[in-house]
Tab-separated table of C-alpha atoms in Angstrom:
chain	number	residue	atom	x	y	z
A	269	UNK	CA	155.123	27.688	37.680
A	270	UNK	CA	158.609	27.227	36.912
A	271	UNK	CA	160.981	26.135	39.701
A	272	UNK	CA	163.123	29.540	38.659
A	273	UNK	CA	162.495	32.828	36.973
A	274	UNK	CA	164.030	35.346	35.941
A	275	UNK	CA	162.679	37.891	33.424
A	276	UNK	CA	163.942	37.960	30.368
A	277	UNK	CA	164.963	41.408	29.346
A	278	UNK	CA	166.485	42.503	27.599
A	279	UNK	CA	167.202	45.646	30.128
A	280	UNK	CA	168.754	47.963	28.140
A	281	UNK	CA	170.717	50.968	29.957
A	282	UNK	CA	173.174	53.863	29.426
A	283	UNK	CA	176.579	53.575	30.633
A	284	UNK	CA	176.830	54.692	34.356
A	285	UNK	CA	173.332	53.695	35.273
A	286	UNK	CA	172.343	51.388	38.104
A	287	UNK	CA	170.544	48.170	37.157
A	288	UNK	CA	169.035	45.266	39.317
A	289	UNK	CA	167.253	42.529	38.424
A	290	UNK	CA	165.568	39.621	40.620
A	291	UNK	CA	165.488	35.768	40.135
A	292	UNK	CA	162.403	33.862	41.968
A	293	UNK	CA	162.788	30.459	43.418
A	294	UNK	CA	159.668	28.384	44.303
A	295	UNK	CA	161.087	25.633	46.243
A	296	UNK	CA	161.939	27.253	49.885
A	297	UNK	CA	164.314	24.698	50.527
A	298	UNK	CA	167.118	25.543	48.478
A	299	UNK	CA	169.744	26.395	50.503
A	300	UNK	CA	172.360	27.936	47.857
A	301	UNK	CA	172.255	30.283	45.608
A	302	UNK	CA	174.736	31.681	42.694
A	303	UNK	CA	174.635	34.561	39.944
A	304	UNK	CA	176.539	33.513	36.612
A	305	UNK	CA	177.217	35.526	33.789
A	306	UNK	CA	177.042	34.172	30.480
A	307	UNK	CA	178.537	36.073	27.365
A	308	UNK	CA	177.093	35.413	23.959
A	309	UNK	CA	178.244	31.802	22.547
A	310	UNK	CA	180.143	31.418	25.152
A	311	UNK	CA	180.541	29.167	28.374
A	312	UNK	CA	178.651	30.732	31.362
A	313	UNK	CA	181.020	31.832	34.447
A	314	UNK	CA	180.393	32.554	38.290
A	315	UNK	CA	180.060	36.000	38.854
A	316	UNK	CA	179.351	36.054	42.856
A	317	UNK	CA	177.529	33.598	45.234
A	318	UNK	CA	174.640	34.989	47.338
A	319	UNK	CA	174.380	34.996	51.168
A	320	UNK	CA	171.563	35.037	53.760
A	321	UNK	CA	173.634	38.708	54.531
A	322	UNK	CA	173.896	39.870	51.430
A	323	UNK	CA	177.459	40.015	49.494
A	324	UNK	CA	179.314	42.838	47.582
A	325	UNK	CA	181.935	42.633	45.154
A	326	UNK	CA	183.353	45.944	43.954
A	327	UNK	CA	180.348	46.914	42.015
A	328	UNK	CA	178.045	43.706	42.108
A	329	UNK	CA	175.560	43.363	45.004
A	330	UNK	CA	174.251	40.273	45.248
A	331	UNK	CA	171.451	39.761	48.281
A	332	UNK	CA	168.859	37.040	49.201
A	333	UNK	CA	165.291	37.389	50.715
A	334	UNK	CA	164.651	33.692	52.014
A	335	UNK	CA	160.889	35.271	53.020
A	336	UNK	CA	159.795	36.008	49.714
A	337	UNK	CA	161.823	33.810	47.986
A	338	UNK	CA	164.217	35.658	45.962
A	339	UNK	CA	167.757	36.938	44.922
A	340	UNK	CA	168.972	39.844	43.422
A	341	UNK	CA	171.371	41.279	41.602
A	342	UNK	CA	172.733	44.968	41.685
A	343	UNK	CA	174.981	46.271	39.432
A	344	UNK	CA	176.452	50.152	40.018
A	345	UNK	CA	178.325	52.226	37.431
A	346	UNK	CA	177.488	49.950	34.762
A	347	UNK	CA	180.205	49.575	32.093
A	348	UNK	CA	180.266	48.616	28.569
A	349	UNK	CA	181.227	45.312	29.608
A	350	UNK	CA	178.499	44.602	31.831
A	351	UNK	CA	176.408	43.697	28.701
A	352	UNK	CA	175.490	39.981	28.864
A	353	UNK	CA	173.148	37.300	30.176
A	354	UNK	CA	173.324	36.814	33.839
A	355	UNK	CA	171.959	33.655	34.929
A	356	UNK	CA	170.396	32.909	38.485
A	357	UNK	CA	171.453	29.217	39.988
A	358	UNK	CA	169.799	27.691	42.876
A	359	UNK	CA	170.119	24.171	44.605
A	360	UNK	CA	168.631	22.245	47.140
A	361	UNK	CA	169.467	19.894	49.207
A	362	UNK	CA	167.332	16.660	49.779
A	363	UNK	CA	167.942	13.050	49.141
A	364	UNK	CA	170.383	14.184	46.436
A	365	UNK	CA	171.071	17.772	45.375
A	366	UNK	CA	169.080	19.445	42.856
A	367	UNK	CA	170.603	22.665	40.919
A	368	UNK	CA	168.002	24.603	39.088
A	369	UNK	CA	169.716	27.281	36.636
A	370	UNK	CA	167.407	30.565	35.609
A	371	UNK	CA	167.100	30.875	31.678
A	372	UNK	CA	168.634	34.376	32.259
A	373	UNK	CA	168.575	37.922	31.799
A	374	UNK	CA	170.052	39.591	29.158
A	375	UNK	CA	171.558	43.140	29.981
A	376	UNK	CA	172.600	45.304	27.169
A	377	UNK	CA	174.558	48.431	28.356
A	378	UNK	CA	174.704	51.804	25.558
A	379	UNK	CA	177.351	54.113	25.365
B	226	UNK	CA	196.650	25.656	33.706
B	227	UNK	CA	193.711	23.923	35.623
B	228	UNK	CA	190.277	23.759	34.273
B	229	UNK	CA	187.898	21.798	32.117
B	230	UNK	CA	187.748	21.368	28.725
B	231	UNK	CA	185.462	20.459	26.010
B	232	UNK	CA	186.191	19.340	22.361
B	233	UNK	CA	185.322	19.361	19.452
B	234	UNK	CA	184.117	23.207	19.383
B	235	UNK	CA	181.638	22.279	16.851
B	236	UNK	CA	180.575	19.239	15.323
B	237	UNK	CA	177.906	17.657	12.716
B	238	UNK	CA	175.810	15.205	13.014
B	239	UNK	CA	174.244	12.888	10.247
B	240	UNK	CA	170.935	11.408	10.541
B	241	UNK	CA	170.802	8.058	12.691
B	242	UNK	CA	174.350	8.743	13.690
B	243	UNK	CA	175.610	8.848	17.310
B	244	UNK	CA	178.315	11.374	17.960
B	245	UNK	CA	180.580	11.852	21.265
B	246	UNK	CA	181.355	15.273	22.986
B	247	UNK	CA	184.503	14.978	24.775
B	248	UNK	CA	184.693	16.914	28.373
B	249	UNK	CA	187.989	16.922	30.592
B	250	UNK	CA	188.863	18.401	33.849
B	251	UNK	CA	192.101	18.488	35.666
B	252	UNK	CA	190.667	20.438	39.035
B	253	UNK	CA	190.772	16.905	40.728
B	254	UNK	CA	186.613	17.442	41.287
B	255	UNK	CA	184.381	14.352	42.599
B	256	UNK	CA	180.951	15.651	40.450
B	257	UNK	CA	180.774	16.233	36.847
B	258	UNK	CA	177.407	17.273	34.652
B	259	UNK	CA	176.568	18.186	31.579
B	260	UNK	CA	173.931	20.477	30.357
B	261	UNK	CA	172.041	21.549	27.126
B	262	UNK	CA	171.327	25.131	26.288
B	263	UNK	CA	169.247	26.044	23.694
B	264	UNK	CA	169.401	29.319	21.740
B	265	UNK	CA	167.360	31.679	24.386
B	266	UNK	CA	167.174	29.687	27.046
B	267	UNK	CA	168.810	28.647	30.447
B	268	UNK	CA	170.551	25.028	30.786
B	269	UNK	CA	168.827	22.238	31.373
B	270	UNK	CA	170.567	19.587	32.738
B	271	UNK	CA	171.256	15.813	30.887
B	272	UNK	CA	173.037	14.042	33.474
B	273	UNK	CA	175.283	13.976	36.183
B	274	UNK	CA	177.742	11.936	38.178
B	275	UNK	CA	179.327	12.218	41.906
B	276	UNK	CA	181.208	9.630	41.732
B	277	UNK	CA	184.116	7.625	39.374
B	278	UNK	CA	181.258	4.826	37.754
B	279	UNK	CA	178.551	6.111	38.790
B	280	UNK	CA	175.964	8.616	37.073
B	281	UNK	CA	172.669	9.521	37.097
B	282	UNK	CA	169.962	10.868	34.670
B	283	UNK	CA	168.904	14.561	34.787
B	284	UNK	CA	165.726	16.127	33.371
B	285	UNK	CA	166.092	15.626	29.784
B	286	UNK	CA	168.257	12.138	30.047
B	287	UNK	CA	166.591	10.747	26.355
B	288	UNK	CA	168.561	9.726	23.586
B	289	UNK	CA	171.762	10.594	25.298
B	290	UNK	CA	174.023	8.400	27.199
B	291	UNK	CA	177.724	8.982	29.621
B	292	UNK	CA	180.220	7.064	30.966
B	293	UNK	CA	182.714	7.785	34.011
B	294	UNK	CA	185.304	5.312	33.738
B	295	UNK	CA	187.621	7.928	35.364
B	296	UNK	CA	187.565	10.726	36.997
B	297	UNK	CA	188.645	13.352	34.911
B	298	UNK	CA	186.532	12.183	31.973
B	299	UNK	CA	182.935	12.637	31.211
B	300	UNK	CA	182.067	12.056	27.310
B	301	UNK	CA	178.670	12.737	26.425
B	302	UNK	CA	177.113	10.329	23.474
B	303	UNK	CA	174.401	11.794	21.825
B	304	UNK	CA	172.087	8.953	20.151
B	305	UNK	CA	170.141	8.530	16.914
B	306	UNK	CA	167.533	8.417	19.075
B	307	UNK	CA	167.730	12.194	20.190
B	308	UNK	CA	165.611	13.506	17.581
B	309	UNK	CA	166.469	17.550	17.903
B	310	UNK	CA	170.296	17.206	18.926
B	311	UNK	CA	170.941	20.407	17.706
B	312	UNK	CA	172.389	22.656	20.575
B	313	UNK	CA	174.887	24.334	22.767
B	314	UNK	CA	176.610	21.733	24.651
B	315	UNK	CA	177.941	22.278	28.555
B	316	UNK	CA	180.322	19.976	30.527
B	317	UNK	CA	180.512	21.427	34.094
B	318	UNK	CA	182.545	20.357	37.331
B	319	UNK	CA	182.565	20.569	40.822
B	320	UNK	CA	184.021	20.002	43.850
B	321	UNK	CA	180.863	18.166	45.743
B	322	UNK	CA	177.440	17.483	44.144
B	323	UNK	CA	175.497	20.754	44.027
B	324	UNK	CA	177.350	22.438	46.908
B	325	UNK	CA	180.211	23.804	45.561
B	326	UNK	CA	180.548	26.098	42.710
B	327	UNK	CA	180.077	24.891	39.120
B	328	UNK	CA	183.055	25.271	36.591
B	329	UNK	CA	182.322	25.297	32.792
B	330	UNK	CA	184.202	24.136	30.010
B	331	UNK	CA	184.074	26.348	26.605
B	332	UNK	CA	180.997	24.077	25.600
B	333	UNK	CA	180.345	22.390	21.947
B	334	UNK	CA	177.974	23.308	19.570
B	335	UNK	CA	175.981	20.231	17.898
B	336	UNK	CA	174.285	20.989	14.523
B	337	UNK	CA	172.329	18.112	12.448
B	338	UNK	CA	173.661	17.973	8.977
């Protein structure tokens, strides 16, 4: 089992809709977690960190479910330039961090 | 302007030849990694240091080497001995090791010749 997954996609959506998509961990003592967003050939940027309360950011809601050891990612009133590859990140802490990233989903938003 | 960069954009490799991607940062950050993506797939990482001369191997650490002479400099050497070099290239920075968030440079593509 990998250490993160995310499925793949591509999730493919009209404009407007509301998409979420989840990133498993195995290791359940990783203690931070990140979404990234990665454009095509390009360098991949943070989009939000995740919280044991759950975070929002305009139209991003990023939450965390430490029981069944996920994150997720929510995105509202999806716009054109939503479409990319969002990548999960997680790290734990032991006797030197570890920071796993997700091989990503790819979102692909239609007019 | 603040931030990390990488050079060359894209570079070619011969066979048996060792090349050097460059990676910079002026954010003043203690940890510094870099990462290889390949086409479909999430980063994996090559190796990483916390410190000024000090560094330590990541999961795919053959046939690639680093040095961290100072602290805004990472270079990345990537050896005749890495037989599938070809890749997307990712220098990254942060504050602390693993706790803080991650900051990319523009990354540099490696293609074998």
């Amino acid at each position: 089992r990998k250490e993160v997954e995310q499925d793949p996609g591509p999730f493919n959506v009209p404009e407007g809709a509301t998409v979420a998509f989840n990133c498993t961990y195995s290791n359940s003592a990783s203690q931070s977690f990140f979404w990234y967003r990665q454009d095509c050939r390009k360098e991949p940027k943070l989009l939000m960190s995740v919280y044991s309360s759950g975070n929002e950011d305009g139209r991003f809601t990023a939450q965390l479910n430490r029981a069944s050891q996920y994150i997720s990612l929510l995105i509202r009133d999806s716009k054109l330039s939503d479409s990319a590859t969002y990548l999960c990140v997680v790290v734990s802490y032991s006797s030197a961090s570890k920071i796993i990233f997700g091989s990503g989903t790819r979102l692909s938003i239609r007019p | 302007d603040g931030g990390i960069t990488q050079s060359p954009k894209y570079l070619f490799r011969k066979e048996g030849q060792n090349v050097t991607l460059s990676c910079e940062q002026n954010l003043n950050h203690d940890a510094m990694y870099w990462y290889r993506q390949d086409p479909g797939q999430g980063l994996r990482l090559i190796y990483y240091s916390q410190i000024v001369n000090d560094f330590q191997k990541g999961d795919i650490a053959e046939g690639y080497s680093v040095s961290r002479e100072k602290k805004e400099s990472f270079p990345l050497t990537v050896t005749s001995a890495q037989k599938n070099p070809t890749a997307f290239y990712l220098c990254a920075s942060s504050g602390t090791s693993g706790g803080e968030t991650q900051y990319f440079g523009p990354g540099t593509r490696l293609l074998v010749l």
